[in-house]
Amino acid sequence: MSNLRIKSYWKPLASVVIWGASFIATKYLLDSLKPLTIILARQILAVLLLTLIAIKRGRSFRINLHDHSWIFVLALIASFHLWIQVTGMQFTSASNTGWIIGITPVFMALLGMIFFRESLTAGQWSGILIAFSGLLLLISNGKISSVSLIENKGDFLILASAFTWSVYSLVGKKITLNYPALMTILYLFLFMSLILAPFTLNEDNLNSILRLSAESIAALLFLGFFCSGIAYVLWAEAMNEMPSSHVGAFLYLEPFVTVFTAWILLSERISLLTLISGVVIIIGVIIVNRK
């Protein structure tokens, strides 16, 4: 393997490790902050960091109204996505969240078939069935007949967020933006902050941030600067330097990072059934993504 390739691979790998750990930081913060407060604070911190990076790199802040309208649509979807995801994490484990989010490519394949007439092979259909079998095994804890919307509302909200992220990804894939990746992400997070602010900025939420412990502040800074800032920039650069299929393959590692860090930092018990269910999900997703 060439040194150039190794230098390129560290970027998507670092992004996936950071994103995998983001669920642990979010789970930790939910003891102190409401979901919308976590999301808004995370986006504001990311906007500050990305603005500094854009200035340092000499990026133009010129506004294109056509592009901005589409970024606003993406911001609406992304805001709703994060809201239901973080809300769902109040009722389920970080490790379950990581595995369930991994099923997003299956939703993307199904939505692509429904709305864009993208064909699915027999192999891909088998992958979809395998992935959903693993998902049912996971959220039912091995007792598929016990799956209940009320009893498993955390898992179902996370599943819904996987669906909304697939919607976001497909909309983003089908539109053309003239901004560089860095500026697109910056404007996206700025719009998300503006959308969430009216529902979040109040005295109680501000006081809850001021009362955060040093550990909670570190978790929030990690989410804002690393998860929403640095990881997105590294991922965008990797997408420009490498084939998208090579970059996307790194996403298969994210649930494993989440499970490992949840075990280390949150002392979440990882059962053999959970690992088997997660591996079944990932195998199904890999089959769906095969060309």
mmCIF file of C-alpha atoms in Angstrom:
data_model
loop_
_atom_site.group_PDB
_atom_site.id
_atom_site.type_symbol
_atom_site.label_atom_id
_atom_site.label_comp_id
_atom_site.label_asym_id
_atom_site.label_seq_id
_atom_site.Cartn_x
_atom_site.Cartn_y
_atom_site.Cartn_z
ATOM 1 C CA MET A 1 0.000 0.000 0.000
ATOM 2 C CA SER A 2 1.471 3.365 -0.996
ATOM 3 C CA ASN A 3 2.207 6.129 1.487
ATOM 4 C CA LEU A 4 -0.228 8.364 -0.421
ATOM 5 C CA ARG A 5 -3.055 5.886 0.079
ATOM 6 C CA ILE A 6 -2.247 5.498 3.781
ATOM 7 C CA LYS A 7 -2.260 9.286 4.154
ATOM 8 C CA SER A 8 -5.693 9.398 2.520
ATOM 9 C CA TYR A 9 -7.180 6.545 4.554
ATOM 10 C CA TRP A 10 -6.548 8.149 7.944
ATOM 11 C CA LYS A 11 -9.140 10.847 7.216
ATOM 12 C CA PRO A 12 -12.266 8.653 6.814
ATOM 13 C CA LEU A 13 -10.991 6.376 9.590
ATOM 14 C CA ALA A 14 -10.622 9.318 11.985
ATOM 15 C CA SER A 15 -14.089 10.587 11.014
ATOM 16 C CA VAL A 16 -15.718 7.228 11.678
ATOM 17 C CA VAL A 17 -13.972 6.820 15.038
ATOM 18 C CA ILE A 18 -15.102 10.306 16.084
ATOM 19 C CA TRP A 19 -18.679 9.735 14.904
ATOM 20 C CA GLY A 20 -18.795 6.341 16.588
ATOM 21 C CA ALA A 21 -17.807 7.956 19.894
ATOM 22 C CA SER A 22 -20.350 10.768 19.435
ATOM 23 C CA PHE A 23 -23.190 8.561 20.687
ATOM 24 C CA ILE A 24 -21.319 8.016 23.957
ATOM 25 C CA ALA A 25 -20.779 11.761 24.451
ATOM 26 C CA THR A 26 -24.445 12.425 23.664
ATOM 27 C CA LYS A 27 -25.641 9.698 26.039
ATOM 28 C CA TYR A 28 -23.472 11.171 28.794
ATOM 29 C CA LEU A 29 -24.815 14.708 28.234
ATOM 30 C CA LEU A 30 -28.446 13.578 28.372
ATOM 31 C CA ASP A 31 -28.084 13.383 32.149
ATOM 32 C CA SER A 32 -27.613 17.164 32.227
ATOM 33 C CA LEU A 33 -29.142 18.671 29.085
ATOM 34 C CA LYS A 34 -32.308 18.333 27.021
ATOM 35 C CA PRO A 35 -31.949 16.886 23.492
ATOM 36 C CA LEU A 36 -32.496 20.184 21.662
ATOM 37 C CA THR A 37 -30.033 21.970 23.942
ATOM 38 C CA ILE A 38 -27.343 19.421 23.117
ATOM 39 C CA ILE A 39 -28.012 19.715 19.388
ATOM 40 C CA LEU A 40 -28.065 23.538 19.296
ATOM 41 C CA ALA A 41 -24.918 23.900 21.406
ATOM 42 C CA ARG A 42 -23.173 21.341 19.204
ATOM 43 C CA GLN A 43 -24.120 23.191 16.016
ATOM 44 C CA ILE A 44 -23.105 26.624 17.333
ATOM 45 C CA LEU A 45 -19.682 25.312 18.357
ATOM 46 C CA ALA A 46 -19.286 23.710 14.913
ATOM 47 C CA VAL A 47 -20.237 26.964 13.157
ATOM 48 C CA LEU A 48 -17.590 28.852 15.140
ATOM 49 C CA LEU A 49 -14.883 26.309 14.302
ATOM 50 C CA LEU A 50 -15.806 25.968 10.627
ATOM 51 C CA THR A 51 -15.937 29.760 10.228
ATOM 52 C CA LEU A 52 -12.373 30.006 11.542
ATOM 53 C CA ILE A 53 -11.250 27.214 9.188
ATOM 54 C CA ALA A 54 -12.974 28.904 6.226
ATOM 55 C CA ILE A 55 -11.293 32.239 7.003
ATOM 56 C CA LYS A 56 -7.893 30.582 7.393
ATOM 57 C CA ARG A 57 -8.322 28.810 4.038
ATOM 58 C CA GLY A 58 -9.450 32.017 2.338
ATOM 59 C CA ARG A 59 -12.901 30.727 1.402
ATOM 60 C CA SER A 60 -15.424 33.111 -0.112
ATOM 61 C CA PHE A 61 -18.558 33.802 1.943
ATOM 62 C CA ARG A 62 -20.499 34.917 -1.142
ATOM 63 C CA ILE A 63 -24.132 33.776 -0.968
ATOM 64 C CA ASN A 64 -25.983 31.957 -3.760
ATOM 65 C CA LEU A 65 -29.726 32.139 -3.062
ATOM 66 C CA HIS A 66 -30.524 29.039 -5.136
ATOM 67 C CA ASP A 67 -27.980 26.953 -3.227
ATOM 68 C CA HIS A 68 -29.080 28.465 0.073
ATOM 69 C CA SER A 69 -32.676 27.387 -0.510
ATOM 70 C CA TRP A 70 -31.620 23.769 -0.914
ATOM 71 C CA ILE A 71 -29.282 23.962 2.084
ATOM 72 C CA PHE A 72 -32.233 25.242 4.122
ATOM 73 C CA VAL A 73 -34.262 22.185 3.065
ATOM 74 C CA LEU A 74 -31.380 19.927 4.096
ATOM 75 C CA ALA A 75 -31.122 21.804 7.406
ATOM 76 C CA LEU A 76 -34.815 21.170 8.140
ATOM 77 C CA ILE A 77 -34.378 17.436 7.512
ATOM 78 C CA ALA A 78 -31.127 17.248 9.495
ATOM 79 C CA SER A 79 -32.625 19.146 12.451
ATOM 80 C CA PHE A 80 -35.594 16.786 12.648
ATOM 81 C CA HIS A 81 -33.235 13.826 12.238
ATOM 82 C CA LEU A 82 -31.025 14.828 15.151
ATOM 83 C CA TRP A 83 -33.997 15.702 17.345
ATOM 84 C CA ILE A 84 -35.597 12.271 17.099
ATOM 85 C CA GLN A 85 -32.211 10.544 17.328
ATOM 86 C CA VAL A 86 -31.085 12.283 20.511
ATOM 87 C CA THR A 87 -34.578 11.963 21.998
ATOM 88 C CA GLY A 88 -34.500 8.246 21.251
ATOM 89 C CA MET A 89 -31.155 7.914 23.006
ATOM 90 C CA GLN A 90 -32.878 8.818 26.267
ATOM 91 C CA PHE A 91 -34.622 5.436 26.139
ATOM 92 C CA THR A 92 -32.026 3.082 24.655
ATOM 93 C CA SER A 93 -28.328 2.320 24.908
ATOM 94 C CA ALA A 94 -25.527 3.944 22.927
ATOM 95 C CA SER A 95 -24.527 0.542 21.530
ATOM 96 C CA ASN A 96 -28.053 -0.172 20.266
ATOM 97 C CA THR A 97 -28.041 3.270 18.666
ATOM 98 C CA GLY A 98 -24.815 2.505 16.812
ATOM 99 C CA TRP A 99 -26.108 -0.797 15.415
ATOM 100 C CA ILE A 100 -29.509 0.583 14.386
ATOM 101 C CA ILE A 101 -28.033 3.637 12.648
ATOM 102 C CA GLY A 102 -25.959 1.186 10.619
ATOM 103 C CA ILE A 103 -29.099 0.135 8.744
ATOM 104 C CA THR A 104 -29.377 3.549 7.033
ATOM 105 C CA PRO A 105 -27.996 2.304 3.656
ATOM 106 C CA VAL A 106 -30.873 -0.207 3.492
ATOM 107 C CA PHE A 107 -33.396 2.627 3.733
ATOM 108 C CA MET A 108 -31.437 4.526 1.092
ATOM 109 C CA ALA A 109 -31.664 1.576 -1.283
ATOM 110 C CA LEU A 110 -35.422 1.229 -0.723
ATOM 111 C CA LEU A 111 -36.107 4.955 -1.131
ATOM 112 C CA GLY A 112 -33.938 5.047 -4.252
ATOM 113 C CA MET A 113 -36.065 2.255 -5.711
ATOM 114 C CA ILE A 114 -39.365 3.932 -4.796
ATOM 115 C CA PHE A 115 -38.648 7.537 -5.768
ATOM 116 C CA PHE A 116 -35.824 7.318 -8.313
ATOM 117 C CA ARG A 117 -36.609 3.954 -9.935
ATOM 118 C CA GLU A 118 -33.213 2.562 -8.977
ATOM 119 C CA SER A 119 -33.353 -1.206 -9.479
ATOM 120 C CA LEU A 120 -32.453 -3.721 -6.781
ATOM 121 C CA THR A 121 -30.947 -7.113 -7.548
ATOM 122 C CA ALA A 122 -32.045 -10.370 -5.928
ATOM 123 C CA GLY A 123 -28.843 -10.260 -3.894
ATOM 124 C CA GLN A 124 -29.646 -6.786 -2.597
ATOM 125 C CA TRP A 125 -33.156 -7.908 -1.595
ATOM 126 C CA SER A 126 -31.611 -10.779 0.346
ATOM 127 C CA GLY A 127 -29.315 -8.258 2.047
ATOM 128 C CA ILE A 128 -32.326 -6.149 3.036
ATOM 129 C CA LEU A 129 -34.033 -9.193 4.578
ATOM 130 C CA ILE A 130 -30.841 -10.148 6.445
ATOM 131 C CA ALA A 131 -30.337 -6.614 7.782
ATOM 132 C CA PHE A 132 -33.927 -6.316 9.009
ATOM 133 C CA SER A 133 -33.727 -9.787 10.569
ATOM 134 C CA GLY A 134 -30.708 -8.624 12.572
ATOM 135 C CA LEU A 135 -32.552 -5.440 13.503
ATOM 136 C CA LEU A 136 -35.601 -7.334 14.809
ATOM 137 C CA LEU A 137 -33.316 -9.675 16.739
ATOM 138 C CA LEU A 138 -31.594 -6.658 18.314
ATOM 139 C CA ILE A 139 -34.605 -4.596 19.390
ATOM 140 C CA SER A 140 -36.559 -7.635 20.608
ATOM 141 C CA ASN A 141 -33.586 -8.981 22.591
ATOM 142 C CA GLY A 142 -34.017 -12.319 20.852
ATOM 143 C CA LYS A 143 -37.793 -12.474 21.357
ATOM 144 C CA ILE A 144 -39.197 -11.187 18.080
ATOM 145 C CA SER A 145 -42.807 -11.717 19.219
ATOM 146 C CA SER A 146 -42.223 -9.175 22.013
ATOM 147 C CA VAL A 147 -41.425 -6.247 19.701
ATOM 148 C CA SER A 148 -43.613 -3.355 20.856
ATOM 149 C CA LEU A 149 -43.647 0.275 19.807
ATOM 150 C CA ILE A 150 -44.213 1.384 23.423
ATOM 151 C CA GLU A 151 -41.711 -0.901 25.140
ATOM 152 C CA ASN A 152 -38.990 -0.171 22.580
ATOM 153 C CA LYS A 153 -39.737 3.482 21.798
ATOM 154 C CA GLY A 154 -36.058 4.437 22.076
ATOM 155 C CA ASP A 155 -35.015 1.866 19.485
ATOM 156 C CA PHE A 156 -37.892 2.840 17.210
ATOM 157 C CA LEU A 157 -36.998 6.536 17.402
ATOM 158 C CA ILE A 158 -33.400 5.667 16.484
ATOM 159 C CA LEU A 159 -34.749 3.566 13.615
ATOM 160 C CA ALA A 160 -36.849 6.549 12.492
ATOM 161 C CA SER A 161 -33.722 8.715 12.593
ATOM 162 C CA ALA A 162 -31.945 6.202 10.343
ATOM 163 C CA PHE A 163 -34.824 6.676 7.898
ATOM 164 C CA THR A 164 -34.646 10.492 8.067
ATOM 165 C CA TRP A 165 -30.890 10.374 7.496
ATOM 166 C CA SER A 166 -31.450 8.280 4.389
ATOM 167 C CA VAL A 167 -33.913 10.935 3.190
ATOM 168 C CA TYR A 168 -31.296 13.617 3.877
ATOM 169 C CA SER A 169 -28.619 11.632 2.033
ATOM 170 C CA LEU A 170 -30.793 11.040 -1.041
ATOM 171 C CA VAL A 171 -31.891 14.686 -1.247
ATOM 172 C CA GLY A 172 -28.255 15.758 -0.906
ATOM 173 C CA LYS A 173 -27.258 13.273 -3.593
ATOM 174 C CA LYS A 174 -29.833 14.499 -6.102
ATOM 175 C CA ILE A 175 -29.212 18.235 -5.810
ATOM 176 C CA THR A 176 -26.263 20.188 -7.156
ATOM 177 C CA LEU A 177 -24.608 22.825 -4.971
ATOM 178 C CA ASN A 178 -21.943 25.210 -6.162
ATOM 179 C CA TYR A 179 -20.374 25.744 -2.751
ATOM 180 C CA PRO A 180 -17.195 23.918 -1.695
ATOM 181 C CA ALA A 181 -17.862 21.133 0.814
ATOM 182 C CA LEU A 182 -16.587 23.204 3.752
ATOM 183 C CA MET A 183 -18.927 26.119 3.007
ATOM 184 C CA THR A 184 -21.893 23.808 2.414
ATOM 185 C CA ILE A 185 -21.387 22.231 5.846
ATOM 186 C CA LEU A 186 -20.875 25.637 7.472
ATOM 187 C CA TYR A 187 -24.091 27.070 5.991
ATOM 188 C CA LEU A 188 -25.958 23.849 6.807
ATOM 189 C CA PHE A 189 -25.007 24.047 10.493
ATOM 190 C CA LEU A 190 -25.761 27.779 10.563
ATOM 191 C CA PHE A 191 -29.275 27.182 9.215
ATOM 192 C CA MET A 192 -29.780 24.331 11.677
ATOM 193 C CA SER A 193 -28.819 26.654 14.536
ATOM 194 C CA LEU A 194 -31.295 29.287 13.338
ATOM 195 C CA ILE A 195 -34.050 26.671 13.015
ATOM 196 C CA LEU A 196 -33.475 25.215 16.489
ATOM 197 C CA ALA A 197 -32.801 28.435 18.405
ATOM 198 C CA PRO A 198 -36.468 29.577 18.814
ATOM 199 C CA PHE A 199 -37.357 26.198 20.361
ATOM 200 C CA THR A 200 -34.306 25.997 22.599
ATOM 201 C CA LEU A 201 -33.101 29.367 23.837
ATOM 202 C CA ASN A 202 -34.656 29.963 27.240
ATOM 203 C CA GLU A 203 -33.457 30.635 30.755
ATOM 204 C CA ASP A 204 -33.701 27.024 31.946
ATOM 205 C CA ASN A 205 -31.640 25.635 29.078
ATOM 206 C CA LEU A 206 -29.014 28.377 29.368
ATOM 207 C CA ASN A 207 -28.704 27.756 33.109
ATOM 208 C CA SER A 208 -28.331 24.024 32.514
ATOM 209 C CA ILE A 209 -25.337 24.723 30.254
ATOM 210 C CA LEU A 210 -23.780 27.042 32.848
ATOM 211 C CA ARG A 211 -24.114 24.313 35.501
ATOM 212 C CA LEU A 212 -22.305 21.656 33.443
ATOM 213 C CA SER A 213 -19.451 19.765 35.041
ATOM 214 C CA ALA A 214 -15.980 19.786 33.511
ATOM 215 C CA GLU A 215 -16.598 16.299 32.081
ATOM 216 C CA SER A 216 -19.882 17.399 30.481
ATOM 217 C CA ILE A 217 -18.253 20.501 28.997
ATOM 218 C CA ALA A 218 -15.553 18.274 27.501
ATOM 219 C CA ALA A 219 -18.241 16.004 26.013
ATOM 220 C CA LEU A 220 -20.035 19.022 24.508
ATOM 221 C CA LEU A 221 -16.813 20.436 23.053
ATOM 222 C CA PHE A 222 -16.059 17.015 21.580
ATOM 223 C CA LEU A 223 -19.479 16.935 19.876
ATOM 224 C CA GLY A 224 -19.191 20.470 18.535
ATOM 225 C CA PHE A 225 -15.559 20.792 17.525
ATOM 226 C CA PHE A 226 -14.739 17.202 16.611
ATOM 227 C CA CYS A 227 -17.985 15.421 15.615
ATOM 228 C CA SER A 228 -19.692 18.292 13.796
ATOM 229 C CA GLY A 229 -16.557 20.179 12.849
ATOM 230 C CA ILE A 230 -13.314 18.327 12.218
ATOM 231 C CA ALA A 231 -14.867 14.953 11.297
ATOM 232 C CA TYR A 232 -17.108 16.501 8.623
ATOM 233 C CA VAL A 233 -14.172 18.397 7.090
ATOM 234 C CA LEU A 234 -11.984 15.272 7.046
ATOM 235 C CA TRP A 235 -14.809 13.235 5.503
ATOM 236 C CA ALA A 236 -15.427 15.839 2.792
ATOM 237 C CA GLU A 237 -11.695 15.941 1.977
ATOM 238 C CA ALA A 238 -11.567 12.138 1.814
ATOM 239 C CA MET A 239 -14.508 12.125 -0.598
ATOM 240 C CA ASN A 240 -12.526 14.440 -2.885
ATOM 241 C CA GLU A 241 -9.319 12.395 -2.638
ATOM 242 C CA MET A 242 -10.658 8.824 -2.854
ATOM 243 C CA PRO A 243 -13.421 6.892 -4.645
ATOM 244 C CA SER A 244 -16.693 7.277 -2.732
ATOM 245 C CA SER A 245 -17.058 3.501 -2.452
ATOM 246 C CA HIS A 246 -13.713 3.269 -0.646
ATOM 247 C CA VAL A 247 -14.650 6.079 1.732
ATOM 248 C CA GLY A 248 -18.130 4.702 2.381
ATOM 249 C CA ALA A 249 -16.718 1.315 3.361
ATOM 250 C CA PHE A 250 -15.284 2.877 6.512
ATOM 251 C CA LEU A 251 -18.830 3.458 7.807
ATOM 252 C CA TYR A 252 -19.083 -0.267 8.520
ATOM 253 C CA LEU A 253 -16.631 0.292 11.374
ATOM 254 C CA GLU A 254 -18.740 2.958 13.111
ATOM 255 C CA PRO A 255 -21.082 0.630 15.072
ATOM 256 C CA PHE A 256 -18.096 -1.371 16.352
ATOM 257 C CA VAL A 257 -16.447 1.849 17.554
ATOM 258 C CA THR A 258 -19.676 2.822 19.324
ATOM 259 C CA VAL A 259 -20.081 -0.570 21.013
ATOM 260 C CA PHE A 260 -16.458 -0.652 22.182
ATOM 261 C CA THR A 261 -16.431 2.907 23.527
ATOM 262 C CA ALA A 262 -19.842 2.419 25.201
ATOM 263 C CA TRP A 263 -18.434 -0.631 26.962
ATOM 264 C CA ILE A 264 -15.294 1.255 28.065
ATOM 265 C CA LEU A 265 -16.744 4.669 28.954
ATOM 266 C CA LEU A 266 -20.381 3.967 29.878
ATOM 267 C CA SER A 267 -19.960 0.425 31.224
ATOM 268 C CA GLU A 268 -22.760 -0.756 28.925
ATOM 269 C CA ARG A 269 -23.056 -4.525 28.982
ATOM 270 C CA ILE A 270 -22.553 -5.978 25.518
ATOM 271 C CA SER A 271 -24.250 -9.354 25.265
ATOM 272 C CA LEU A 272 -23.388 -12.047 22.745
ATOM 273 C CA LEU A 273 -26.889 -11.639 21.272
ATOM 274 C CA THR A 274 -26.283 -7.907 20.755
ATOM 275 C CA LEU A 275 -23.009 -8.590 18.931
ATOM 276 C CA ILE A 276 -24.582 -11.305 16.769
ATOM 277 C CA SER A 277 -27.537 -9.037 15.916
ATOM 278 C CA GLY A 278 -25.206 -6.187 15.002
ATOM 279 C CA VAL A 279 -22.977 -8.336 12.840
ATOM 280 C CA VAL A 280 -26.064 -9.697 11.012
ATOM 281 C CA ILE A 281 -27.171 -6.099 10.346
ATOM 282 C CA ILE A 282 -23.751 -5.144 8.970
ATOM 283 C CA ILE A 283 -23.577 -8.265 6.781
ATOM 284 C CA GLY A 284 -26.990 -7.380 5.331
ATOM 285 C CA VAL A 285 -25.913 -3.781 4.688
ATOM 286 C CA ILE A 286 -22.699 -4.918 2.965
ATOM 287 C CA ILE A 287 -24.729 -7.184 0.665
ATOM 288 C CA VAL A 288 -27.135 -4.324 -0.141
ATOM 289 C CA ASN A 289 -24.208 -2.084 -1.082
ATOM 290 C CA ARG A 290 -22.598 -4.637 -3.377
ATOM 291 C CA LYS A 291 -22.770 -3.666 -7.039
#
